[in-house]
């Protein structure tokens, strides 16, 4: 899954793709580099970020979704708002990627049921302005799994089909650097839910913490690609990344290694 953030202030690529034409061109590059899905978002979730106005989020996201969908590209919309999700589905999105797993907007779960979307439910404990203080866990891998299982129950109760649900541990959301590594080291616990798992480690602070202080954002792409391979080996269904090319190449190596032949 390649990230197309149409935002002026995103965590890791903020401002780079902040207009429709540039966002579309960037997404097409990501597809050429091997992305299977483009994840289009109009609201930054970086730590401390303020909410974006709903009308502005729609204005950013819908034309970009429509353009990709018209070219036959699988699109997910990265939003916590039901209205944005519904508009994106009407514009051709297939997947709703909700970092709040329905907790930020009471209308989201019914909207997922109504639209028949595939839904990414990410582990989330609160909005970006306060998520960093919500990181107390006794056993993080088990609590992430159990809190997501509750959200899955809510989705089932609303009529969302089991085979339309994907779960995501929400790396960096209400988690310290070491807590992210613990979740990754025990990804099998989350996989125990029996649902596809999406991993979003790309360029996050805990990846940067492995690097020298003066390392750039782009320096985070190699370690991100390694995390992509290790996630795949741990059974992940997908990885959400900014630098698709590095991850694609790394995954190609893993496939060749495992199959004993190229491609
Ligand atoms: N991370 C970000 C945004 N959306 N969606 C999912 N499913 N999982 C994530 O980990 C995730 C996400 C924040 O990262 P960005 O600002 O670099 O895009």
XYZ file of C-alpha atoms and ligand atoms in Angstrom:
281
model
C 0.000 0.000 0.000
C 1.557 3.264 -1.128
C 0.851 6.422 0.869
C -0.541 9.491 -0.891
C -0.917 12.176 1.770
C -2.708 15.217 0.354
C -1.792 17.342 3.353
C 0.434 20.329 4.041
C 1.589 18.922 7.390
C 1.834 15.142 7.307
C 4.208 13.370 9.608
C 6.784 12.277 7.093
C 6.038 13.701 3.656
C 4.108 16.787 4.671
C 3.548 19.277 1.930
C 5.345 17.346 -0.745
C 2.187 16.251 -2.572
C -0.177 18.981 -1.467
C -2.207 19.632 -4.559
C -4.353 17.380 -6.667
C -2.119 17.186 -9.723
C 1.012 16.518 -7.738
C -0.735 13.969 -5.539
C -2.019 12.137 -8.627
C 1.391 12.167 -10.297
C 2.982 10.867 -7.108
C 0.435 8.063 -6.787
C 0.978 6.982 -10.385
C 4.716 6.821 -9.682
C 4.022 4.602 -6.661
C 1.930 2.250 -8.816
C 4.715 2.119 -11.412
C 7.079 1.215 -8.566
C 4.868 -1.681 -7.508
C 2.135 -0.448 -5.178
C -0.986 -2.646 -5.261
C -3.157 -0.128 -3.419
C -2.938 3.653 -2.988
C -3.934 5.034 0.409
C -5.217 8.595 -0.010
C -5.428 10.800 3.080
C -6.330 14.452 3.611
C -5.778 14.736 7.347
C -2.450 14.384 9.101
C -2.337 12.097 12.131
C 1.178 13.035 13.150
C 1.631 13.391 16.926
C 0.211 16.712 18.096
C -1.643 17.438 14.837
C -4.882 19.450 14.934
C -8.002 18.204 13.136
C -8.600 19.412 9.592
C -11.913 20.995 8.623
C -14.275 18.304 7.190
C -14.999 20.273 3.997
C -11.282 20.788 3.425
C -10.603 17.081 3.921
C -13.227 16.250 1.282
C -11.807 18.838 -1.085
C -8.360 17.279 -0.818
C -9.305 13.634 -1.005
C -12.217 13.107 -3.401
C -10.674 14.325 -6.699
C -7.502 12.321 -6.049
C -9.487 9.154 -5.268
C -11.620 9.645 -8.380
C -8.595 10.043 -10.606
C -6.896 6.861 -9.365
C -10.116 4.822 -9.427
C -10.834 5.908 -13.010
C -7.488 4.387 -13.955
C -8.419 1.050 -12.369
C -6.156 1.498 -9.345
C -7.320 0.026 -6.019
C -7.777 2.926 -3.631
C -8.146 3.133 0.111
C -9.170 6.343 1.816
C -7.375 7.218 5.031
C -10.030 8.997 7.063
C -11.697 8.969 10.475
C -14.830 10.668 9.121
C -17.824 8.739 7.797
C -18.823 11.535 5.401
C -15.367 11.556 3.803
C -15.346 7.760 3.629
C -18.750 7.656 1.911
C -17.759 10.368 -0.584
C -14.535 8.509 -1.361
C -16.430 5.247 -1.884
C -18.754 7.076 -4.297
C -15.655 8.332 -6.094
C -14.416 4.758 -6.505
C -12.477 3.820 -3.359
C -12.663 0.156 -2.270
C -11.168 0.334 1.189
C -11.807 2.640 4.141
C -8.661 2.968 6.252
C -9.782 4.373 9.590
C -6.980 4.956 12.102
C -9.612 5.233 14.845
C -11.373 1.919 14.076
C -14.701 3.741 14.224
C -14.075 5.423 17.583
C -13.693 8.975 16.227
C -17.037 9.125 14.389
C -20.146 7.221 15.496
C -21.400 7.215 11.902
C -18.369 5.342 10.577
C -19.306 1.744 11.382
C -22.829 2.060 9.877
C -21.248 3.720 6.831
C -18.863 0.791 6.396
C -21.812 -1.600 6.567
C -23.875 0.463 4.091
C -21.152 0.965 1.520
C -19.870 -2.638 1.610
C -16.344 -1.290 1.876
C -13.367 -3.322 2.971
C -12.362 -1.738 6.278
C -9.012 -1.282 7.984
C -9.551 -1.039 11.740
C -6.427 0.387 13.354
C -5.609 0.260 17.061
C -6.327 3.727 18.456
C -6.844 5.233 21.884
C -7.307 8.944 21.167
C -6.721 11.842 18.815
C -3.210 12.968 17.891
C -3.205 15.900 20.302
C -3.298 13.532 23.274
C -2.392 10.060 21.999
C 1.112 10.173 23.437
C -0.199 10.105 27.017
C -2.442 7.088 26.392
C 0.393 4.581 26.246
C 0.055 2.589 29.460
C -0.186 -1.154 28.923
C 0.316 -4.231 31.108
C 0.810 -6.474 28.077
C 0.766 -4.432 24.904
C 0.451 -7.220 22.342
C -2.516 -8.742 24.149
C -4.205 -5.381 24.811
C -3.840 -4.236 21.201
C -5.364 -7.535 20.084
C -8.203 -7.394 22.611
C -9.061 -3.737 21.955
C -9.175 -4.470 18.227
C -11.271 -7.580 18.863
C -13.853 -5.341 20.565
C -13.955 -3.133 17.491
C -14.343 -6.201 15.293
C -17.317 -7.266 17.433
C -18.891 -3.835 16.910
C -18.343 -4.153 13.148
C -19.893 -7.623 13.090
C -22.883 -6.412 15.103
C -23.444 -3.634 12.543
C -23.455 -6.174 9.721
C -19.928 -5.766 8.354
C -18.825 -9.083 6.842
C -15.883 -10.779 8.512
C -13.974 -11.073 5.240
C -14.102 -7.306 4.773
C -12.157 -6.496 7.939
C -8.404 -5.880 8.144
C -6.686 -5.041 11.436
C -3.656 -2.830 12.046
C -1.671 -2.499 15.307
C -1.347 1.282 14.864
C 2.404 1.685 15.261
C 3.238 5.069 16.780
C -0.343 5.697 17.936
C -0.352 5.757 21.757
C 2.836 3.681 21.716
C 6.409 4.478 22.665
C 9.293 3.456 20.445
C 9.962 0.262 22.374
C 6.268 -0.545 22.552
C 6.177 -0.477 18.733
C 9.005 -3.002 18.597
C 7.267 -5.194 21.134
C 4.102 -5.194 19.026
C 6.136 -6.143 15.953
C 8.072 -8.835 17.800
C 4.737 -10.364 18.823
C 2.742 -9.771 15.650
C 1.568 -13.387 15.905
C -0.638 -12.353 18.842
C -2.562 -9.938 16.616
C -2.566 -12.434 13.751
C -4.319 -14.757 16.207
C -7.545 -12.842 15.493
C -7.587 -14.665 12.162
C -7.919 -11.433 10.167
C -5.516 -9.906 7.637
C -2.957 -7.632 9.321
C -1.726 -4.326 7.867
C 1.519 -2.832 9.228
C 2.295 0.892 9.010
C 5.861 1.439 10.190
C 7.012 3.622 7.322
C 9.277 6.519 8.288
C 7.901 6.662 11.828
C 9.846 8.076 14.771
C 10.737 4.662 16.177
C 12.410 3.832 12.845
C 14.263 7.151 12.932
C 15.457 6.361 16.452
C 17.630 3.568 15.008
C 19.533 6.140 12.931
C 22.067 8.878 13.716
C 20.612 12.215 14.867
C 21.371 13.933 11.583
C 19.700 11.245 9.436
C 17.072 12.456 6.932
C 13.506 11.213 6.411
C 14.706 9.327 3.313
C 17.264 7.517 5.491
C 14.295 5.839 7.178
C 13.310 4.064 3.946
C 15.891 1.276 4.109
C 14.969 0.226 7.655
C 11.308 0.573 6.644
C 11.862 -1.871 3.760
C 13.454 -4.332 6.175
C 10.420 -4.020 8.446
C 8.241 -4.706 5.375
C 10.017 -8.002 4.750
C 9.953 -9.031 8.393
C 6.251 -8.115 8.576
C 5.535 -10.263 5.529
C 7.459 -13.142 7.078
C 5.423 -12.716 10.254
C 2.284 -13.182 8.148
C 1.177 -9.593 7.486
C -1.337 -9.113 4.678
C 0.067 -5.708 3.719
C 2.447 -2.896 4.536
C 1.657 0.800 4.258
C 4.765 2.627 2.999
C 5.914 5.923 1.516
C 8.880 4.554 -0.456
C 7.204 1.793 -2.456
C 10.254 0.995 -4.580
C 12.466 0.021 -1.645
C 9.766 -2.161 -0.116
C 8.928 -3.767 -3.476
C 12.565 -4.680 -4.059
C 12.962 -5.998 -0.541
C 9.809 -8.115 -0.893
C 11.007 -9.423 -4.270
C 14.164 -10.661 -2.543
C 12.112 -12.337 0.175
C 9.903 -14.074 -2.415
C 12.933 -15.282 -4.400
C 14.543 -16.545 -1.192
C 11.447 -18.409 -0.097
C 10.572 -19.901 -3.484
C 14.137 -20.693 -4.520
C 13.721 -18.847 -7.799
C 13.301 -15.367 -9.226
C 9.732 -14.029 -9.318
N -0.170 5.669 10.010
C -0.399 6.926 9.600
C -1.553 7.236 8.858
N -2.435 6.283 8.525
N -3.107 4.034 8.570
C -2.913 2.766 8.973
N -3.803 1.808 8.631
N -1.818 2.408 9.702
C -0.867 3.325 10.079
O 0.082 2.942 10.768
C -1.067 4.678 9.686
C -2.212 5.002 8.915
C 0.571 8.013 9.952
O 1.634 8.066 9.082
P 1.916 9.189 7.928
O 1.523 10.528 8.501
O 3.367 9.072 7.708
O 1.125 8.831 6.727
